[in-house]
PDB file of C-alpha atoms in Angstrom:
ATOM      1  CA  MET U  18      32.817  -8.625  15.905  1.00  0.00           C
ATOM      2  CA  LEU U  19      35.114  -6.185  14.117  1.00  0.00           C
ATOM      3  CA  LEU U  20      37.862  -8.942  14.686  1.00  0.00           C
ATOM      4  CA  TRP U  21      35.481 -11.261  12.704  1.00  0.00           C
ATOM      5  CA  LEU U  22      34.567  -8.753  10.438  1.00  0.00           C
ATOM      6  CA  ALA U  23      38.275  -8.112   9.395  1.00  0.00           C
ATOM      7  CA  GLN U  24      38.924 -12.101   9.403  1.00  0.00           C
ATOM      8  CA  ARG U  25      36.538 -11.878   6.406  1.00  0.00           C
ATOM      9  CA  TRP U  26      37.563  -9.346   4.569  1.00  0.00           C
ATOM     10  CA  ARG U  27      40.979 -10.802   4.698  1.00  0.00           C
ATOM     11  CA  ALA U  28      39.287 -14.326   3.575  1.00  0.00           C
ATOM     12  CA  LEU U  29      37.984 -12.437   0.686  1.00  0.00           C
ATOM     13  CA  LEU U  30      40.383 -10.618  -0.472  1.00  0.00           C
ATOM     14  CA  ASP U  31      42.867 -14.007  -0.072  1.00  0.00           C
ATOM     15  CA  TRP U  32      40.029 -15.759  -2.562  1.00  0.00           C
ATOM     16  CA  LEU U  33      40.490 -12.789  -5.132  1.00  0.00           C
ATOM     17  CA  ASN U  34      44.257 -13.023  -5.742  1.00  0.00           C
ATOM     18  CA  GLY U  35      44.013 -16.809  -5.913  1.00  0.00           C
ATOM     19  CA  LEU U  36      41.517 -16.533  -8.387  1.00  0.00           C
ATOM     20  CA  ALA U  37      43.444 -13.789 -10.276  1.00  0.00           C
ATOM     21  CA  ASP U  38      46.526 -15.971  -9.953  1.00  0.00           C
ATOM     22  CA  VAL U  39      43.978 -19.466 -11.044  1.00  0.00           C
ATOM     23  CA  HIS U  40      41.877 -17.910 -13.648  1.00  0.00           C
ATOM     24  CA  PRO U  41      43.034 -14.672 -14.486  1.00  0.00           C
ATOM     25  CA  ALA U  42      39.977 -14.831 -17.336  1.00  0.00           C
ATOM     26  CA  TRP U  43      37.409 -15.285 -14.915  1.00  0.00           C
ATOM     27  CA  PHE U  44      39.075 -12.681 -12.217  1.00  0.00           C
ATOM     28  CA  THR U  45      38.589 -10.185 -15.100  1.00  0.00           C
ATOM     29  CA  ILE U  46      34.783 -11.216 -15.745  1.00  0.00           C
ATOM     30  CA  LEU U  47      34.472 -10.706 -12.150  1.00  0.00           C
ATOM     31  CA  LEU U  48      35.712  -7.096 -11.587  1.00  0.00           C
ATOM     32  CA  ALA U  49      33.908  -6.237 -14.781  1.00  0.00           C
ATOM     33  CA  VAL U  50      30.951  -7.301 -13.580  1.00  0.00           C
ATOM     34  CA  LEU U  51      31.223  -5.991 -10.316  1.00  0.00           C
ATOM     35  CA  VAL U  52      32.376  -2.488 -12.058  1.00  0.00           C
ATOM     36  CA  VAL U  53      29.384  -2.893 -13.972  1.00  0.00           C
ATOM     37  CA  VAL U  54      27.039  -3.174 -10.230  1.00  0.00           C
ATOM     38  CA  LEU U  55      28.746  -0.620  -9.236  1.00  0.00           C
ATOM     39  CA  VAL U  56      27.729   1.879 -11.538  1.00  0.00           C
ATOM     40  CA  LEU U  57      23.862   0.477 -12.060  1.00  0.00           C
ATOM     41  CA  LEU U  58      23.806   1.659  -8.451  1.00  0.00           C
ATOM     42  CA  LEU U  59      25.000   4.787  -8.941  1.00  0.00           C
ATOM     43  CA  VAL U  60      23.036   5.550 -11.639  1.00  0.00           C
ATOM     44  CA  HIS U  61      20.316   4.617  -9.400  1.00  0.00           C
ATOM     45  CA  VAL U  62      20.927   6.722  -6.818  1.00  0.00           C
ATOM     46  CA  GLY U  63      21.291   9.753  -8.809  1.00  0.00           C
ATOM     47  CA  TYR U  64      18.260   8.845 -10.485  1.00  0.00           C
ATOM     48  CA  VAL U  65      16.605   8.431  -7.006  1.00  0.00           C
ATOM     49  CA  VAL U  66      18.048  11.730  -5.822  1.00  0.00           C
ATOM     50  CA  TRP U  67      16.966  13.597  -9.563  1.00  0.00           C
ATOM     51  CA  ARG U  68      13.177  12.519  -9.190  1.00  0.00           C
ATOM     52  CA  ILE U  69      13.640  14.087  -5.318  1.00  0.00           C
ATOM     53  CA  VAL U  70      14.470  17.294  -5.877  1.00  0.00           C
ATOM     54  CA  ARG U  71      13.525  17.865  -9.255  1.00  0.00           C
ATOM     55  CA  PRO U  72       9.872  19.515  -8.918  1.00  0.00           C
ATOM     56  CA  SER U  73      11.071  21.975  -6.758  1.00  0.00           C
ATOM     57  CA  VAL U  74      14.092  22.794  -8.629  1.00  0.00           C
ATOM     58  CA  ARG U  75      11.455  23.127 -12.025  1.00  0.00           C
ATOM     59  CA  THR U  76       9.187  25.473 -10.602  1.00  0.00           C
ATOM     60  CA  GLY U  77      11.082  27.045  -8.161  1.00  0.00           C
ATOM     61  CA  GLU U  78       7.855  27.130  -5.566  1.00  0.00           C
ATOM     62  CA  ALA U  79       6.390  24.894  -3.150  1.00  0.00           C
ATOM     63  CA  VAL U  80       4.879  21.906  -5.036  1.00  0.00           C
ATOM     64  CA  SER U  81       2.525  19.344  -3.358  1.00  0.00           C
ATOM     65  CA  ALA U  82       3.068  15.674  -3.474  1.00  0.00           C
ATOM     66  CA  GLY U  83       1.012  15.916  -7.067  1.00  0.00           C
ATOM     67  CA  GLY U  84       3.482  18.426  -8.407  1.00  0.00           C
ATOM     68  CA  ALA U  85       0.695  21.137  -8.467  1.00  0.00           C
ATOM     69  CA  PRO U  86       2.034  24.089  -6.370  1.00  0.00           C
ATOM     70  CA  LEU U  87       0.572  24.831  -3.004  1.00  0.00           C
ATOM     71  CA  VAL U  88      -2.002  27.571  -2.904  1.00  0.00           C
ATOM     72  CA  LEU U  89      -2.881  29.002   0.605  1.00  0.00           C
ATOM     73  CA  ASP U  90      -5.501  31.125  -0.567  1.00  0.00           C
ATOM     74  CA  ALA U  91      -9.125  30.184   0.658  1.00  0.00           C
ATOM     75  CA  ARG U  92     -10.597  31.484  -2.532  1.00  0.00           C
ATOM     76  CA  ALA U  93      -8.331  29.489  -4.887  1.00  0.00           C
ATOM     77  CA  HIS U  94      -9.416  26.425  -2.760  1.00  0.00           C
ATOM     78  CA  LEU U  95     -13.205  27.218  -2.998  1.00  0.00           C
ATOM     79  CA  ALA U  96     -12.507  27.915  -7.079  1.00  0.00           C
ATOM     80  CA  ARG U  97     -10.589  24.656  -7.259  1.00  0.00           C
ATOM     81  CA  ALA U  98     -13.590  22.879  -4.782  1.00  0.00           C
ATOM     82  CA  ALA U  99     -16.382  23.862  -7.608  1.00  0.00           C
ATOM     83  CA  GLU U 100     -14.224  23.043 -10.406  1.00  0.00           C
ATOM     84  CA  LEU U 101     -13.710  19.178  -9.342  1.00  0.00           C
ATOM     85  CA  ALA U 102     -17.328  19.467  -8.190  1.00  0.00           C
ATOM     86  CA  ARG U 103     -18.586  20.378 -11.648  1.00  0.00           C
ATOM     87  CA  ALA U 104     -16.471  17.224 -12.845  1.00  0.00           C
ATOM     88  CA  GLY U 105     -17.926  14.919 -10.963  1.00  0.00           C
ATOM     89  CA  ARG U 106     -15.279  14.843  -8.408  1.00  0.00           C
ATOM     90  CA  TYR U 107     -16.978  15.334  -5.059  1.00  0.00           C
ATOM     91  CA  ALA U 108     -14.828  13.352  -3.055  1.00  0.00           C
ATOM     92  CA  GLU U 109     -11.735  15.669  -3.943  1.00  0.00           C
ATOM     93  CA  ALA U 110     -13.804  18.884  -3.574  1.00  0.00           C
ATOM     94  CA  LEU U 111     -14.546  17.629  -0.408  1.00  0.00           C
ATOM     95  CA  ALA U 112     -10.793  18.120   0.606  1.00  0.00           C
ATOM     96  CA  HIS U 113     -10.744  21.178  -1.144  1.00  0.00           C
ATOM     97  CA  ARG U 114     -13.700  23.130   0.605  1.00  0.00           C
ATOM     98  CA  PHE U 115     -12.275  21.785   4.104  1.00  0.00           C
ATOM     99  CA  VAL U 116      -9.017  23.514   3.372  1.00  0.00           C
ATOM    100  CA  ALA U 117     -10.585  26.446   2.352  1.00  0.00           C
ATOM    101  CA  VAL U 118     -12.400  26.033   5.878  1.00  0.00           C
ATOM    102  CA  VAL U 119      -9.210  26.062   7.517  1.00  0.00           C
ATOM    103  CA  LEU U 120      -7.204  28.931   6.229  1.00  0.00           C
ATOM    104  CA  GLU U 121     -10.746  30.990   6.683  1.00  0.00           C
ATOM    105  CA  LEU U 122     -10.467  29.801  10.506  1.00  0.00           C
ATOM    106  CA  GLU U 123      -6.865  30.913  10.266  1.00  0.00           C
ATOM    107  CA  ALA U 124      -7.753  34.424   8.948  1.00  0.00           C
ATOM    108  CA  ALA U 125      -9.822  35.043  11.808  1.00  0.00           C
ATOM    109  CA  GLY U 126      -7.352  34.109  14.061  1.00  0.00           C
ATOM    110  CA  ALA U 127      -8.819  30.701  15.581  1.00  0.00           C
ATOM    111  CA  ALA U 128      -6.441  28.067  13.512  1.00  0.00           C
ATOM    112  CA  ARG U 129      -3.412  28.077  12.519  1.00  0.00           C
ATOM    113  CA  PHE U 130      -2.884  26.527   9.056  1.00  0.00           C
ATOM    114  CA  HIS U 131       0.107  23.746   8.557  1.00  0.00           C
ATOM    115  CA  VAL U 132       0.508  21.348   5.400  1.00  0.00           C
ATOM    116  CA  SER U 133       1.303  18.419   7.735  1.00  0.00           C
ATOM    117  CA  LYS U 134      -1.358  18.559  10.241  1.00  0.00           C
ATOM    118  CA  THR U 135      -4.346  16.039  10.349  1.00  0.00           C
ATOM    119  CA  PRO U 136      -8.091  17.590  10.056  1.00  0.00           C
ATOM    120  CA  ALA U 137      -8.632  15.953  13.201  1.00  0.00           C
ATOM    121  CA  GLU U 138      -5.676  18.289  14.192  1.00  0.00           C
ATOM    122  CA  TYR U 139      -7.172  21.245  13.531  1.00  0.00           C
ATOM    123  CA  VAL U 140     -10.696  20.434  15.506  1.00  0.00           C
ATOM    124  CA  ARG U 141      -8.540  20.009  18.886  1.00  0.00           C
ATOM    125  CA  GLU U 142      -6.763  23.070  17.952  1.00  0.00           C
ATOM    126  CA  ALA U 143      -9.579  25.600  16.309  1.00  0.00           C
ATOM    127  CA  ARG U 144     -11.063  28.590  18.693  1.00  0.00           C
ATOM    128  CA  LEU U 145     -15.166  27.207  18.501  1.00  0.00           C
ATOM    129  CA  ASP U 146     -17.797  27.560  20.315  1.00  0.00           C
ATOM    130  CA  ASP U 147     -19.412  23.727  21.199  1.00  0.00           C
ATOM    131  CA  GLU U 148     -22.010  24.626  18.189  1.00  0.00           C
ATOM    132  CA  GLY U 149     -19.078  25.257  15.618  1.00  0.00           C
ATOM    133  CA  ARG U 150     -16.760  22.469  17.175  1.00  0.00           C
ATOM    134  CA  ALA U 151     -19.422  20.064  17.067  1.00  0.00           C
ATOM    135  CA  THR U 152     -20.575  21.068  13.007  1.00  0.00           C
ATOM    136  CA  PHE U 153     -16.462  20.981  12.345  1.00  0.00           C
ATOM    137  CA  ALA U 154     -16.364  17.791  14.152  1.00  0.00           C
ATOM    138  CA  GLY U 155     -18.773  16.550  11.722  1.00  0.00           C
ATOM    139  CA  LEU U 156     -17.095  17.923   8.777  1.00  0.00           C
ATOM    140  CA  VAL U 157     -14.176  16.136   9.747  1.00  0.00           C
ATOM    141  CA  GLY U 158     -15.560  12.839  10.011  1.00  0.00           C
ATOM    142  CA  GLN U 159     -17.283  13.297   6.358  1.00  0.00           C
ATOM    143  CA  LEU U 160     -14.411  13.921   5.067  1.00  0.00           C
ATOM    144  CA  TYR U 161     -12.416  10.978   6.265  1.00  0.00           C
ATOM    145  CA  ARG U 162     -15.620   8.855   5.265  1.00  0.00           C
ATOM    146  CA  HIS U 163     -15.242  10.229   1.614  1.00  0.00           C
ATOM    147  CA  LEU U 164     -11.863  10.606   1.240  1.00  0.00           C
ATOM    148  CA  PHE U 165      -9.959   8.561   3.133  1.00  0.00           C
ATOM    149  CA  GLY U 166     -12.515   5.581   3.794  1.00  0.00           C
ATOM    150  CA  ALA U 167     -13.453   5.680  -0.100  1.00  0.00           C
ATOM    151  CA  VAL U 168     -17.007   5.978   0.594  1.00  0.00           C
ATOM    152  CA  PRO U 169     -18.515   7.211  -2.753  1.00  0.00           C
ATOM    153  CA  CYS U 170     -19.777  11.044  -2.368  1.00  0.00           C
ATOM    154  CA  ASP U 171     -22.549  12.208  -4.334  1.00  0.00           C
ATOM    155  CA  GLU U 172     -23.615  16.239  -5.259  1.00  0.00           C
ATOM    156  CA  ALA U 173     -26.172  16.392  -2.387  1.00  0.00           C
ATOM    157  CA  GLU U 174     -23.546  15.283  -0.156  1.00  0.00           C
ATOM    158  CA  TYR U 175     -21.099  17.866  -1.015  1.00  0.00           C
ATOM    159  CA  VAL U 176     -23.696  20.905  -1.292  1.00  0.00           C
ATOM    160  CA  ALA U 177     -24.304  19.898   2.294  1.00  0.00           C
ATOM    161  CA  PHE U 178     -20.391  19.644   3.528  1.00  0.00           C
ATOM    162  CA  GLY U 179     -20.329  23.623   2.150  1.00  0.00           C
ATOM    163  CA  GLN U 180     -23.408  24.997   3.649  1.00  0.00           C
ATOM    164  CA  ALA U 181     -21.902  23.144   6.901  1.00  0.00           C
ATOM    165  CA  ALA U 182     -18.800  24.753   6.097  1.00  0.00           C
ATOM    166  CA  GLN U 183     -19.689  28.328   5.549  1.00  0.00           C
ATOM    167  CA  GLN U 184     -21.414  27.940   9.363  1.00  0.00           C
ATOM    168  CA  VAL U 185     -18.014  27.021  10.613  1.00  0.00           C
ATOM    169  CA  THR U 186     -16.614  30.974  10.780  1.00  0.00           C
ATOM    170  CA  ARG U 187     -19.750  31.877  12.592  1.00  0.00           C
ATOM    171  CA  HIS U 188     -18.525  30.275  15.372  1.00  0.00           C
ATOM    172  CA  VAL U 189     -15.219  31.391  16.172  1.00  0.00           C
ATOM    173  CA  LEU U 190     -14.600  32.577  19.600  1.00  0.00           C
ATOM    174  CA  PRO U 191     -13.191  35.956  20.120  1.00  0.00           C
ATOM    175  CA  ALA U 192      -9.566  36.499  21.201  1.00  0.00           C
TER     176      ALA U 192
END
């Protein structure tokens, strides 16, 4: 394999040298085009790297995928959920309400919050009694249905989600 590759490389160099000898103008044009392509590739790589690191460089703090600062406070997520609900964006409000529940469970010592965990992982991990686990699993099912399944969510469903979410922390098992 390596020998074949070396032979192909030498054949390419021989062809380029032959082109330079026979058609020097075409060789110069080809060389210029290859240099332009290389510069464009380097600019593109630089741009992609800049786009990747820009949010953390700009703010100096952890950011979410949307560029907003990550808030690891249950009250802030409850406030954001209420704000989204007032705007009629109930499915998004459910997501913030769910994160608030997880953060409340963490404060109670019943779960451990991590941004990479899925909602279903929290159900398995949470130290809740049977009724609390069933309620929590129902919240996850409703969250999946509306947020990931794109089933429309109305105000009544959002309010019911919030009421059920308030019940979850009452079912934390003692350490």
